[in-house]
Amino acid sequence: MASPALGRLNCTVFINSLKFCGRRSFSTGTVRKSEKRNEKLSEYADGETHFGFEKVKEEEKSSKVHKVFEDVAQDYDKMNDCMSFGVHRLWKDIFMQHLSPVPGTSLLDVGGGTGDIAFRFIKYLKNSPSSSNTDLSSHVTISDINNEMLTVGKKRAAEGGIITAAEQVNCSVDWLEADAEKLPLPDSSYNAFTIAFCIRNCTHPEKVLAEAYRVLQPGGRFLCLEFSHVENDTLRWLYDQYSFQIIPIMGQLVAGQWRPYQYLVESIRQFPAQEEFKEMIEAAGFRCVTYENLSFGVVAIHSGFKL
């Protein structure tokens, strides 16, 4: 039998989800219809997909992406700071503010191996006015397909006092090596699902969205932070010059590798634009789907609810 406290939490989540249903999308975005995506996908034969701008077999993409993140794991955070001039930290702070977790939240953070989102979740709970209510136990599962990324996250957690902070707010933490398209988790087991800078690397984003819907409880919230499409023509041209001319060189200088960062900028261009991704989230069954552009659309936060 569910506890009264958990019942109150689920009720709160459901009521908040209804409030969000009344909100309009935060940005009009650039309208790219589904027909355009279908036309783009038709460029690939059955069993083929993209790895950046390269055509590969679907079964090859996962191993290629795995190798990319295995190679960059140790320098991942350093390169994030360099490439975004530290702005990625602000994006992730805003992302967590959108989630606004309360004690009792059970979060699954997918593709979060180094812990950036999960650690913010714990710190948000600690700084929340309701953090004194430690009768409600919270939980976060940090999931990633790449064990190297998880290893970095565990080291950061130990060195940064994250586990102690989690204990102070009655929040349990576990780590899960798993494929976002095939999560070894029961149905309706979390009331929040986050995925940051990960879904564009998955072979089948629609399967990730289906898994998110499956593991969320009714009233649960899906939040995605991902690189997106800059809408202003002039800013997009400047962004493209920086992305293709500077970032790979930066990767070579800072991390000793340029190919993973060439893939990075190419993968961003292959990912659906804001409106198109919104339609994909709705097709997975989510409702009250909205998005907000950050930094002129360099990244976007997409939100949806399982109702």
Backbone as numpy.savetxt, mean C-alpha at the origin, in Angstrom:
# Nx Ny Nz CAx CAy CAz Cx Cy Cz
-18.32 -16.13 21.14 -19.18 -14.93 21.14 -18.30 -13.69 21.14
-18.65 -12.73 20.29 -17.86 -11.50 20.23 -18.04 -10.71 21.50
-16.94 -10.07 21.95 -17.01 -9.28 23.17 -17.76 -7.98 22.90
-18.38 -7.37 23.96 -19.07 -6.09 23.78 -18.13 -5.03 23.24
-16.86 -5.06 23.69 -15.90 -4.04 23.22 -15.67 -4.17 21.73
-15.52 -5.43 21.25 -15.31 -5.63 19.83 -16.55 -5.24 19.05
-17.70 -5.51 19.61 -18.95 -5.10 18.95 -19.02 -3.60 18.79
-18.61 -2.87 19.85 -18.62 -1.40 19.75 -17.65 -0.93 18.68
-16.49 -1.60 18.58 -15.49 -1.21 17.58 -16.04 -1.40 16.18
-16.64 -2.58 15.91 -17.17 -2.85 14.58 -18.30 -1.89 14.24
-19.09 -1.53 15.23 -20.18 -0.57 15.02 -19.60 0.79 14.63
-18.53 1.18 15.34 -17.88 2.46 15.04 -17.32 2.47 13.63
-16.66 1.38 13.25 -16.10 1.27 11.90 -17.19 1.38 10.86
-18.33 0.70 11.10 -19.43 0.71 10.15 -20.03 2.11 10.01
-20.23 2.79 11.15 -20.80 4.14 11.12 -19.88 5.09 10.37
-18.56 4.98 10.66 -17.60 5.83 9.97 -17.59 5.55 8.48
-17.79 4.28 8.10 -17.80 3.95 6.68 -19.00 4.60 5.99
-20.13 4.67 6.69 -21.30 5.32 6.11 -21.06 6.81 5.91
-20.33 7.42 6.84 -20.01 8.84 6.69 -19.18 9.07 5.44
-18.24 8.16 5.19 -17.38 8.32 4.02 -18.16 8.12 2.74
-19.26 7.37 2.78 -20.06 7.14 1.58 -20.58 8.44 1.01
-20.79 9.41 1.90 -21.33 10.68 1.45 -20.30 11.62 0.88
-19.02 11.26 0.97 -17.98 12.15 0.50 -17.74 11.97 -0.99
-17.40 13.04 -1.64 -17.01 12.96 -3.03 -15.54 12.60 -3.12
-15.10 12.15 -4.28 -13.68 11.91 -4.49 -12.95 13.21 -4.25
-11.74 13.11 -3.67 -10.98 14.29 -3.32 -10.43 15.01 -4.55
-10.34 14.30 -5.68 -9.81 14.90 -6.89 -10.61 14.40 -8.07
-10.79 15.23 -9.07 -11.50 14.79 -10.26 -10.68 13.79 -11.05
-9.35 13.92 -10.96 -8.47 12.97 -11.65 -8.52 13.11 -13.15
-7.74 12.29 -13.81 -7.75 12.24 -15.26 -8.54 11.02 -15.68
-9.61 11.21 -16.44 -10.51 10.12 -16.77 -9.89 9.25 -17.87
-9.58 8.02 -17.48 -9.11 7.03 -18.46 -10.06 5.85 -18.37
-10.85 5.65 -19.39 -11.89 4.64 -19.37 -11.32 3.23 -19.43
-12.15 2.29 -19.03 -11.73 0.90 -19.00 -11.32 0.41 -20.39
-11.94 0.99 -21.44 -11.58 0.56 -22.79 -10.10 0.77 -23.07
-9.54 1.86 -22.53 -8.12 2.13 -22.75 -7.27 1.04 -22.12
-7.66 0.62 -20.91 -6.89 -0.43 -20.25 -7.00 -1.74 -21.03
-8.21 -2.04 -21.50 -8.37 -3.26 -22.28 -7.52 -3.23 -23.54
-7.45 -2.04 -24.17 -6.63 -1.89 -25.36 -5.16 -2.11 -25.03
-4.73 -1.58 -23.86 -3.35 -1.73 -23.43 -3.04 -3.19 -23.13
-3.96 -3.86 -22.44 -3.74 -5.26 -22.09 -3.72 -6.16 -23.31
-4.40 -5.72 -24.40 -4.44 -6.54 -25.61 -3.08 -6.62 -26.28
-2.15 -5.75 -25.86 -0.80 -5.80 -26.41 -0.08 -7.08 -25.97
-0.58 -7.73 -24.93 0.08 -8.90 -24.38 -0.67 -10.16 -24.76
0.09 -11.19 -25.15 -0.51 -12.48 -25.45 -0.94 -13.15 -24.15
-1.74 -14.21 -24.28 -2.16 -14.96 -23.09 -0.94 -15.42 -22.32
-0.97 -15.19 -21.01 0.15 -15.61 -20.17 1.29 -14.63 -20.12
1.13 -13.47 -20.78 2.16 -12.44 -20.75 1.72 -11.25 -19.91
2.68 -10.52 -19.38 2.41 -9.29 -18.65 3.61 -8.38 -18.80
3.64 -7.31 -18.02 4.74 -6.36 -18.12 5.62 -6.40 -16.88
6.89 -6.22 -17.09 7.85 -5.99 -16.02 8.54 -4.69 -16.38
7.99 -3.59 -15.85 8.39 -2.29 -16.38 7.89 -2.19 -17.81
8.76 -1.84 -18.75 8.38 -1.77 -20.15 8.67 -3.06 -20.90
9.13 -4.07 -20.20 9.50 -5.35 -20.81 8.33 -6.32 -20.74
8.10 -7.05 -21.85 7.10 -8.11 -21.85 7.72 -9.37 -21.28
7.01 -9.98 -20.32 7.52 -11.22 -19.72 6.36 -12.18 -19.53
6.70 -13.45 -19.32 5.67 -14.43 -18.96 5.17 -14.11 -17.55
3.89 -14.35 -17.32 3.31 -14.03 -16.02 4.05 -14.71 -14.88
4.46 -15.96 -15.10 5.13 -16.68 -14.03 6.54 -16.14 -13.77
7.08 -15.35 -14.70 8.42 -14.78 -14.52 8.40 -13.49 -13.69
7.27 -12.77 -13.75 7.26 -11.44 -13.14 7.50 -11.50 -11.64
6.84 -12.43 -10.97 6.98 -12.51 -9.52 8.43 -12.70 -9.10
9.14 -13.59 -9.79 10.54 -13.83 -9.42 11.41 -12.63 -9.75
11.10 -11.92 -10.83 11.87 -10.73 -11.21 11.67 -9.62 -10.17
10.42 -9.42 -9.76 10.13 -8.40 -8.75 10.79 -8.79 -7.42
10.71 -10.08 -7.10 11.33 -10.57 -5.87 12.82 -10.25 -5.86
13.48 -10.47 -7.01 14.92 -10.21 -7.11 15.22 -8.72 -6.96
14.35 -7.87 -7.53 14.53 -6.42 -7.42 14.58 -6.01 -5.95
13.59 -6.44 -5.18 13.51 -5.99 -3.79 14.50 -6.71 -2.89
14.89 -7.90 -3.27 15.96 -8.58 -2.55 17.26 -7.80 -2.69
17.50 -7.28 -3.89 18.73 -6.54 -4.16 18.77 -5.19 -3.46
17.60 -4.54 -3.32 17.59 -3.17 -2.79 17.20 -3.10 -1.32
16.90 -4.24 -0.69 16.34 -4.24 0.67 17.18 -3.42 1.65
18.48 -3.60 1.65 19.33 -2.93 2.63 19.38 -1.42 2.44
19.19 -0.97 1.19 19.26 0.47 0.90 17.88 1.07 0.60
16.83 0.29 0.88 15.48 0.69 0.49 15.08 2.03 1.10
15.25 2.16 2.40 14.83 3.40 3.07 15.71 4.58 2.69
17.00 4.32 2.53 17.91 5.38 2.14 17.55 5.94 0.76
17.25 5.03 -0.17 16.89 5.47 -1.52 15.54 6.17 -1.54
14.61 5.73 -0.70 13.32 6.42 -0.62 13.52 7.87 -0.21
14.39 8.10 0.76 14.69 9.46 1.20 15.32 10.27 0.07
16.27 9.66 -0.62 16.96 10.37 -1.70 16.03 10.70 -2.86
15.27 9.71 -3.31 14.43 9.90 -4.50 13.33 10.92 -4.27
12.75 10.90 -3.06 11.61 11.78 -2.79 12.00 13.01 -1.98
13.31 13.16 -1.70 13.79 14.25 -0.85 13.11 14.22 0.52
12.81 13.00 0.98 12.20 12.81 2.28 10.69 12.95 2.31
10.09 13.33 1.17 8.64 13.58 1.15 7.85 12.29 1.35
8.44 11.13 1.06 7.72 9.87 1.25 7.28 9.72 2.71
8.03 10.29 3.63 7.66 10.21 5.04 6.36 10.97 5.29
6.22 12.12 4.66 4.99 12.91 4.78 3.82 12.18 4.15
4.03 11.58 2.98 2.96 10.82 2.33 2.46 9.71 3.26
3.38 9.02 3.90 2.99 7.91 4.78 2.32 8.41 6.05
2.74 9.57 6.53 2.06 10.17 7.69 0.61 10.51 7.34
0.40 11.11 6.17 -0.95 11.45 5.73 -1.78 10.19 5.54
-1.16 9.17 5.00 -1.81 7.88 4.80 -2.35 7.33 6.13
-1.52 7.39 7.17 -1.94 6.89 8.47 -3.02 7.78 9.08
-2.96 9.08 8.82 -4.01 9.98 9.29 -5.34 9.63 8.64
-5.31 9.20 7.39 -6.54 8.77 6.73 -7.12 7.54 7.43
-6.25 6.63 7.83 -6.73 5.43 8.52 -7.26 5.77 9.90
-6.56 6.65 10.61 -6.96 7.08 11.96 -7.37 5.90 12.84
-6.46 4.97 13.08 -6.83 3.77 13.85 -7.15 4.09 15.31
-8.00 3.28 15.89 -8.37 3.40 17.30 -7.99 2.09 17.99
-7.86 2.10 19.33 -7.58 0.85 20.04 -8.61 -0.21 19.68
-8.13 -1.40 19.43 -9.01 -2.48 18.99 -8.91 -2.76 17.51
-8.18 -1.91 16.76 -8.02 -2.11 15.33 -7.12 -3.31 15.06
-7.52 -4.13 14.11 -6.71 -5.25 13.65 -6.31 -4.97 12.21
-5.02 -4.68 11.99 -4.53 -4.21 10.69 -3.69 -5.27 10.01
-3.95 -5.47 8.73 -3.07 -6.25 7.88 -2.38 -5.27 6.93
-1.06 -5.16 7.05 -0.28 -4.28 6.17 0.47 -5.15 5.17
0.04 -5.10 3.92 0.59 -5.97 2.88 1.69 -5.25 2.11
2.78 -5.96 1.86 3.92 -5.35 1.17 4.64 -4.37 2.06
4.53 -4.56 3.36 5.08 -3.60 4.32 6.30 -4.11 5.05
7.14 -4.88 4.36 8.24 -5.57 5.01 9.13 -4.73 5.90
9.48 -3.51 5.46 10.41 -2.70 6.26 9.71 -2.00 7.42
8.39 -2.10 7.49 7.67 -1.63 8.67 7.21 -0.19 8.68
7.42 0.55 7.61 7.09 1.98 7.63 5.65 2.26 8.02
4.71 1.52 7.47 3.29 1.76 7.75 2.91 1.18 9.11
3.35 -0.03 9.40 3.01 -0.67 10.68 3.56 0.11 11.86
4.77 0.63 11.73 5.36 1.39 12.84 4.59 2.69 13.06
4.11 3.29 11.98 3.28 4.49 12.12 1.95 4.16 12.78
1.42 3.00 12.47 0.18 2.53 13.09 0.35 2.45 14.61
1.44 1.85 15.04 1.70 1.71 16.48 1.89 3.08 17.14
2.65 3.94 16.49 2.90 5.28 17.04 1.61 6.10 17.08
0.76 5.90 16.07 -0.52 6.63 16.05 -1.37 6.19 17.25
-1.43 4.89 17.50 -2.18 4.39 18.66 -1.61 4.96 19.95
-0.28 5.01 20.05 0.37 5.49 21.26 0.06 6.96 21.52
-0.04 7.75 20.43 -0.28 9.18 20.57 -1.76 9.55 20.56
-2.61 8.55 20.39 -4.04 8.80 20.32 -4.60 9.13 21.71
-5.54 10.07 21.80 -6.16 10.39 23.09 -6.82 9.18 23.74
-7.22 8.21 22.92 -7.89 7.02 23.45 -6.91 5.90 23.77
-5.58 6.19 23.69 -4.58 5.14 23.91 -4.59 4.63 25.34
-5.17 5.41 26.27 -5.22 4.97 27.66 -6.17 3.78 27.85
-7.04 3.58 26.86 -7.98 2.45 26.92 -7.28 1.19 26.43
-6.43 0.63 27.27 -5.67 -0.55 26.88 -6.43 -1.84 27.10
-7.71 -1.74 27.50 -8.53 -2.94 27.62 -8.79 -3.54 26.24
-8.78 -2.68 25.22 -8.97 -3.16 23.86 -7.61 -3.53 23.27
-7.48 -4.74 22.80 -6.21 -5.17 22.21 -6.22 -4.91 20.71
-5.14 -4.33 20.22 -4.97 -4.07 18.80 -3.99 -5.10 18.23
-3.91 -5.14 16.91 -2.99 -6.10 16.29 -2.56 -5.58 14.91
-1.33 -5.88 14.53 -0.88 -5.59 13.18 -0.08 -6.78 12.66
-0.43 -7.23 11.48 0.34 -8.24 10.76 1.08 -7.54 9.63
2.39 -7.70 9.62 3.22 -7.10 8.58 3.55 -8.20 7.58
2.98 -8.10 6.38 3.12 -9.15 5.39 3.97 -8.67 4.21
4.82 -9.55 3.71 5.63 -9.24 2.53 6.04 -10.55 1.88
6.13 -10.56 0.57 6.55 -11.77 -0.14 8.05 -11.98 -0.05
8.77 -10.91 0.31 10.23 -10.93 0.29 10.79 -11.00 1.70
11.47 -12.11 2.02 12.01 -12.30 3.36 13.10 -11.29 3.69
13.84 -10.83 2.67 14.88 -9.83 2.90 14.29 -8.54 3.44
13.15 -8.13 2.89 12.48 -6.92 3.35 11.97 -7.11 4.78
11.42 -8.28 5.08 10.95 -8.55 6.44 12.11 -8.53 7.44
13.25 -9.05 7.01 14.43 -9.05 7.89 14.85 -7.63 8.24
14.81 -6.75 7.25 15.13 -5.33 7.50 14.12 -4.74 8.47
12.84 -5.06 8.27 11.80 -4.53 9.16 11.95 -5.00 10.59
12.26 -6.27 10.77 12.44 -6.81 12.12 13.63 -6.15 12.82
14.69 -5.91 12.07 15.86 -5.23 12.64 15.52 -3.80 13.04
14.78 -3.11 12.18 14.37 -1.74 12.50 13.46 -1.71 13.72
12.57 -2.70 13.82 11.66 -2.75 14.97 12.42 -2.94 16.27
13.42 -3.82 16.24 14.22 -4.08 17.44 15.05 -2.87 17.84
15.64 -2.22 16.85 16.51 -1.08 17.14 15.72 0.19 17.48
14.50 0.28 17.00 13.71 1.49 17.21 12.75 1.44 18.38
12.77 0.36 19.14 11.88 0.25 20.30 10.42 0.07 19.94
10.15 -0.42 18.72 8.77 -0.54 18.25 7.98 -1.58 19.06
8.61 -2.70 19.36 7.90 -3.76 20.08 7.50 -3.28 21.48
8.41 -2.55 22.13 8.08 -1.98 23.46 6.92 -1.02 23.36
6.95 -0.17 22.32 5.86 0.79 22.11 4.55 0.06 21.87
4.60 -1.04 21.12 3.39 -1.80 20.84 2.82 -2.41 22.13
3.69 -2.92 22.97 3.24 -3.51 24.23 2.56 -2.46 25.12
3.04 -1.23 25.05 2.48 -0.17 25.88 1.03 0.15 25.52
0.67 -0.10 24.25 -0.70 0.18 23.82 -1.48 -1.12 23.57
-0.97 -2.22 24.14 -1.65 -3.51 24.04 -1.87 -3.92 22.57
-0.80 -3.78 21.79 -0.87 -4.11 20.36 0.11 -5.25 20.07
-0.40 -6.35 19.59 0.46 -7.46 19.20 0.93 -7.27 17.76
2.11 -7.83 17.46 2.72 -7.68 16.14 3.18 -9.04 15.66
2.86 -9.36 14.41 3.48 -10.54 13.82 3.89 -10.26 12.38
4.76 -11.12 11.88 5.36 -10.96 10.55 4.99 -12.17 9.71
4.64 -11.91 8.45 4.15 -12.98 7.60 4.78 -12.88 6.21
5.49 -13.93 5.82 6.02 -14.01 4.46 4.94 -14.63 3.58
4.36 -13.83 2.70 3.21 -14.33 1.93 3.05 -13.53 0.65
2.43 -14.17 -0.33 2.09 -13.56 -1.61 0.78 -12.79 -1.44
0.77 -11.52 -1.82 -0.43 -10.69 -1.67 -1.61 -11.22 -2.48
-1.33 -12.02 -3.50 -2.39 -12.57 -4.33 -2.98 -13.86 -3.75
-2.30 -14.45 -2.76 -2.75 -15.71 -2.15 -2.41 -15.68 -0.66
-3.13 -14.90 0.10 -2.82 -14.73 1.51 -3.28 -15.95 2.32
-2.40 -16.53 3.13 -2.77 -17.70 3.94 -3.48 -17.27 5.22
-4.58 -16.56 5.06 -5.30 -15.98 6.20 -6.79 -16.28 6.06
-7.48 -16.43 7.18 -8.91 -16.73 7.11 -9.74 -15.54 6.65
-10.94 -15.82 6.19 -11.88 -14.77 5.78 -12.23 -13.88 6.97
-12.51 -12.63 6.67 -13.05 -11.68 7.66 -12.22 -11.65 8.95
-10.91 -11.58 8.81 -10.05 -11.66 9.99 -9.43 -10.33 10.42
-9.60 -9.27 9.62 -9.05 -7.95 9.95 -10.10 -6.89 9.68
-9.99 -5.76 10.39 -10.91 -4.66 10.09 -10.23 -3.49 9.39
-8.95 -3.66 9.04 -8.24 -2.65 8.24 -7.19 -3.36 7.39
-7.03 -2.88 6.16 -6.07 -3.46 5.21 -5.35 -2.31 4.54
-4.03 -2.26 4.67 -3.25 -1.22 4.01 -2.23 -1.87 3.07
-1.94 -1.15 2.00 -0.92 -1.59 1.05 -0.29 -0.33 0.46
1.01 -0.17 0.65 1.70 1.06 0.24 2.86 0.73 -0.69
2.83 1.32 -1.87 3.90 1.18 -2.86 4.21 -0.28 -3.15
3.16 -1.07 -3.28 3.34 -2.51 -3.49 2.48 -3.05 -4.62
1.24 -2.61 -4.72 0.28 -3.30 -5.59 0.68 -3.21 -7.06
1.40 -2.17 -7.45 1.80 -2.06 -8.86 2.84 -3.12 -9.22
3.49 -3.70 -8.21 4.50 -4.73 -8.46 3.90 -6.12 -8.57
2.63 -6.25 -8.28 1.97 -7.55 -8.30 1.54 -7.90 -9.73
1.62 -9.17 -10.06 1.27 -9.61 -11.42 -0.21 -9.38 -11.71
-1.04 -9.64 -10.72 -2.50 -9.51 -10.89 -3.06 -8.61 -9.78
-3.06 -7.30 -9.95 -3.59 -6.40 -8.92 -5.03 -6.73 -8.53
-5.80 -7.21 -9.50 -7.20 -7.53 -9.21 -7.31 -8.67 -8.20
-6.34 -9.59 -8.20 -6.33 -10.67 -7.22 -5.98 -10.15 -5.83
-5.10 -9.16 -5.78 -4.76 -8.53 -4.50 -5.99 -7.85 -3.92
-6.74 -7.16 -4.77 -7.95 -6.48 -4.31 -8.99 -7.50 -3.83
-9.09 -8.62 -4.53 -10.03 -9.66 -4.11 -9.64 -10.25 -2.76
-8.34 -10.43 -2.55 -7.86 -10.94 -1.27 -8.11 -9.93 -0.15
-7.92 -8.65 -0.46 -8.19 -7.61 0.54 -9.65 -7.66 0.97
-10.53 -7.80 -0.01 -11.96 -7.86 0.29 -12.28 -9.11 1.14
-11.64 -10.21 0.80 -11.92 -11.48 1.49 -11.51 -11.43 2.96
-10.32 -10.91 3.25 -9.81 -10.97 4.63 -10.38 -9.86 5.51
-11.04 -8.86 4.92 -11.63 -7.79 5.72 -12.99 -8.20 6.29
-13.25 -7.73 7.49 -14.57 -7.91 8.10 -15.55 -6.92 7.47
-16.84 -7.21 7.52 -17.83 -6.22 7.07 -17.64 -4.89 7.81
-17.61 -3.80 7.09 -17.34 -2.50 7.67 -15.86 -2.16 7.67
-15.02 -3.13 7.28 -13.58 -2.91 7.27 -13.14 -1.99 6.14
-11.96 -1.40 6.33 -11.49 -0.39 5.38 -10.24 -0.83 4.62
-10.24 -0.56 3.33 -9.09 -0.78 2.45 -8.46 0.57 2.14
-7.15 0.67 2.31 -6.41 1.89 1.98 -5.17 1.52 1.18
-4.96 2.21 0.08 -3.81 1.97 -0.77 -3.08 3.28 -1.04
-1.78 3.28 -0.81 -0.91 4.41 -1.16 -0.02 3.93 -2.29
-0.10 4.60 -3.45 0.67 4.13 -4.60 1.06 5.30 -5.50
2.18 5.13 -6.18 2.56 6.10 -7.21 1.45 6.13 -8.25
1.17 7.34 -8.76 0.06 7.47 -9.69 0.48 8.35 -10.87
-0.48 9.10 -11.42 -0.23 9.83 -12.66 -0.40 11.34 -12.44
0.64 12.09 -12.76 0.60 13.55 -12.66 -0.28 14.08 -13.79
-1.21 14.96 -13.46 -2.21 15.38 -14.44 -1.79 16.60 -15.25
-1.04 17.51 -14.63 -0.61 18.71 -15.33 0.47 18.37 -16.35
0.30 18.81 -17.60 1.23 18.43 -18.67 2.65 18.88 -18.40
2.82 20.11 -17.95 4.16 20.64 -17.70 4.83 19.91 -16.54
4.08 19.72 -15.45 4.63 19.01 -14.30 4.93 17.56 -14.64
4.08 16.96 -15.49 4.33 15.57 -15.87 5.63 15.45 -16.68
5.88 16.41 -17.56 7.12 16.40 -18.35 8.33 16.53 -17.43
8.27 17.44 -16.47 9.38 17.62 -15.53 9.59 16.35 -14.69
8.48 15.76 -14.27 8.54 14.54 -13.45 9.16 13.40 -14.25
8.80 13.31 -15.54 9.36 12.26 -16.39 10.87 12.44 -16.57
11.30 13.68 -16.75 12.74 13.94 -16.91 13.49 13.51 -15.65
12.96 13.88 -14.51 13.59 13.51 -13.25 13.61 11.98 -13.08
12.46 11.36 -13.39 12.34 9.92 -13.17 13.31 9.12 -14.03
13.35 9.42 -15.32 14.12 8.59 -16.24 15.59 8.99 -16.34
15.88 10.28 -16.08 17.26 10.74 -16.24 18.05 10.75 -14.93
17.35 10.95 -13.80 18.05 11.14 -12.53 17.97 9.93 -11.62
16.78 9.35 -11.47 16.59 8.30 -10.48 17.49 7.07 -10.71
17.61 6.54 -11.94 18.53 5.41 -12.12 19.97 5.75 -11.77
20.42 6.96 -12.11 21.78 7.38 -11.76 21.93 7.46 -10.25
20.91 7.98 -9.59 20.91 8.07 -8.13 21.01 6.67 -7.51
20.28 5.71 -8.11 20.34 4.34 -7.63 21.73 3.76 -7.74
22.42 4.08 -8.83 23.78 3.60 -9.01 24.73 4.21 -7.99
24.57 5.50 -7.73 25.46 6.20 -6.81 25.21 5.82 -5.36
23.94 5.68 -4.98 23.60 5.45 -3.58 23.58 3.96 -3.23
22.96 3.16 -4.11 22.78 1.74 -3.82 23.67 0.83 -4.65
24.42 1.43 -5.58 25.30 0.63 -6.42 24.59 -0.14 -7.50
23.30 0.20 -7.77 22.51 -0.49 -8.78 21.56 0.49 -9.45
21.49 0.42 -10.77 20.57 1.31 -11.47 19.36 0.57 -12.03
19.51 -0.72 -12.33 18.42 -1.45 -12.98 17.14 -1.51 -12.14
17.23 -1.78 -10.81 15.99 -1.80 -10.02 15.24 -0.48 -10.06
15.97 0.62 -10.19 15.31 1.92 -10.17 14.83 2.33 -11.56
15.42 1.75 -12.59 14.85 1.88 -13.93 13.51 1.17 -13.97
13.48 -0.04 -13.37 12.21 -0.77 -13.27 11.19 0.04 -12.49
11.61 0.67 -11.41 10.71 1.46 -10.57 9.96 2.50 -11.40
10.69 3.31 -12.15 10.04 4.40 -12.88 9.18 3.86 -14.02
9.58 2.73 -14.59 8.78 2.14 -15.66 7.49 1.54 -15.10
7.59 0.90 -13.93 6.41 0.26 -13.34 5.34 1.29 -12.98
5.77 2.49 -12.60 4.82 3.56 -12.26 4.00 3.93 -13.48
4.65 3.99 -14.66 3.94 4.38 -15.89 3.00 3.29 -16.36
3.23 2.06 -15.93 2.36 0.96 -16.35 1.13 0.82 -15.46
1.16 1.46 -14.30 0.06 1.30 -13.34 -1.13 2.15 -13.77
-2.34 1.67 -13.54 -3.54 2.43 -13.94 -3.61 3.81 -13.30
-4.19 4.75 -14.03 -4.39 6.10 -13.50 -5.47 6.06 -12.42
-5.65 7.20 -11.76 -6.47 7.27 -10.55 -7.89 6.78 -10.76
-8.58 7.28 -11.77 -9.98 6.89 -11.99 -10.08 5.42 -12.36
-9.12 4.96 -13.15 -9.13 3.57 -13.59 -8.92 2.61 -12.41
-8.00 2.97 -11.53 -7.76 2.12 -10.36 -8.97 2.16 -9.43
-9.61 3.29 -9.33 -10.85 3.41 -8.54 -11.90 2.41 -9.05
-12.03 2.31 -10.37 -12.98 1.37 -10.95 -12.61 -0.08 -10.61
-11.30 -0.37 -10.58 -10.86 -1.72 -10.24 -11.21 -2.07 -8.79
-11.06 -1.10 -7.89 -11.39 -1.31 -6.48 -12.89 -1.57 -6.33
-13.69 -0.80 -7.06 -15.14 -1.00 -7.02 -15.51 -2.36 -7.59
-14.82 -2.78 -8.64 -15.10 -4.08 -9.26 -14.81 -5.24 -8.30
-13.90 -5.01 -7.34 -13.58 -6.03 -6.34 -14.66 -6.13 -5.27
-15.61 -5.21 -5.27 -16.72 -5.26 -4.31 -16.73 -4.14 -3.30
-15.68 -3.31 -3.28 -15.62 -2.22 -2.29 -16.60 -1.11 -2.65
-17.06 -0.42 -1.63 -18.01 0.68 -1.82 -17.44 1.96 -1.20
-18.08 3.08 -1.53 -17.65 4.39 -1.04 -16.18 4.63 -1.41
-15.80 4.25 -2.63 -14.41 4.35 -3.06 -14.08 5.79 -3.46
-13.02 6.31 -2.86 -12.56 7.67 -3.15 -11.05 7.64 -3.29
-10.51 8.74 -3.81 -9.05 8.86 -3.83 -8.66 10.32 -3.63
-7.44 10.50 -3.18 -6.88 11.84 -2.98 -5.48 11.87 -3.58
-5.24 12.84 -4.44 -3.91 13.04 -5.01 -3.02 13.77 -4.02
-1.77 13.34 -3.93 -0.75 14.04 -3.16 0.37 14.44 -4.11
0.96 15.60 -3.88 2.07 16.09 -4.71 1.68 16.08 -6.18
0.52 16.66 -6.49 0.03 16.83 -7.85 -0.24 15.51 -8.58
-0.41 14.43 -7.82 -0.69 13.14 -8.43 0.53 12.24 -8.55
1.65 12.66 -8.02 2.82 11.76 -7.99 2.44 10.49 -7.25
1.68 10.63 -6.17 1.09 9.49 -5.48 -0.37 9.77 -5.23
-1.12 8.72 -4.96 -2.54 8.86 -4.63 -2.91 7.88 -3.54
-3.84 8.30 -2.69 -4.39 7.42 -1.65 -5.80 7.02 -2.09
-6.01 5.73 -2.27 -7.33 5.19 -2.60 -7.93 4.53 -1.36
-9.21 4.76 -1.17 -9.90 4.25 0.01 -11.20 3.56 -0.40
-11.52 2.46 0.27 -12.78 1.79 0.03 -13.21 1.02 1.27
-14.49 0.64 1.32 -15.03 -0.07 2.48 -15.74 -1.35 2.03
-15.64 -2.38 2.83 -16.37 -3.61 2.62 -17.71 -3.47 3.35
-18.76 -3.26 2.60 -20.08 -3.02 3.20 -21.05 -4.14 2.83
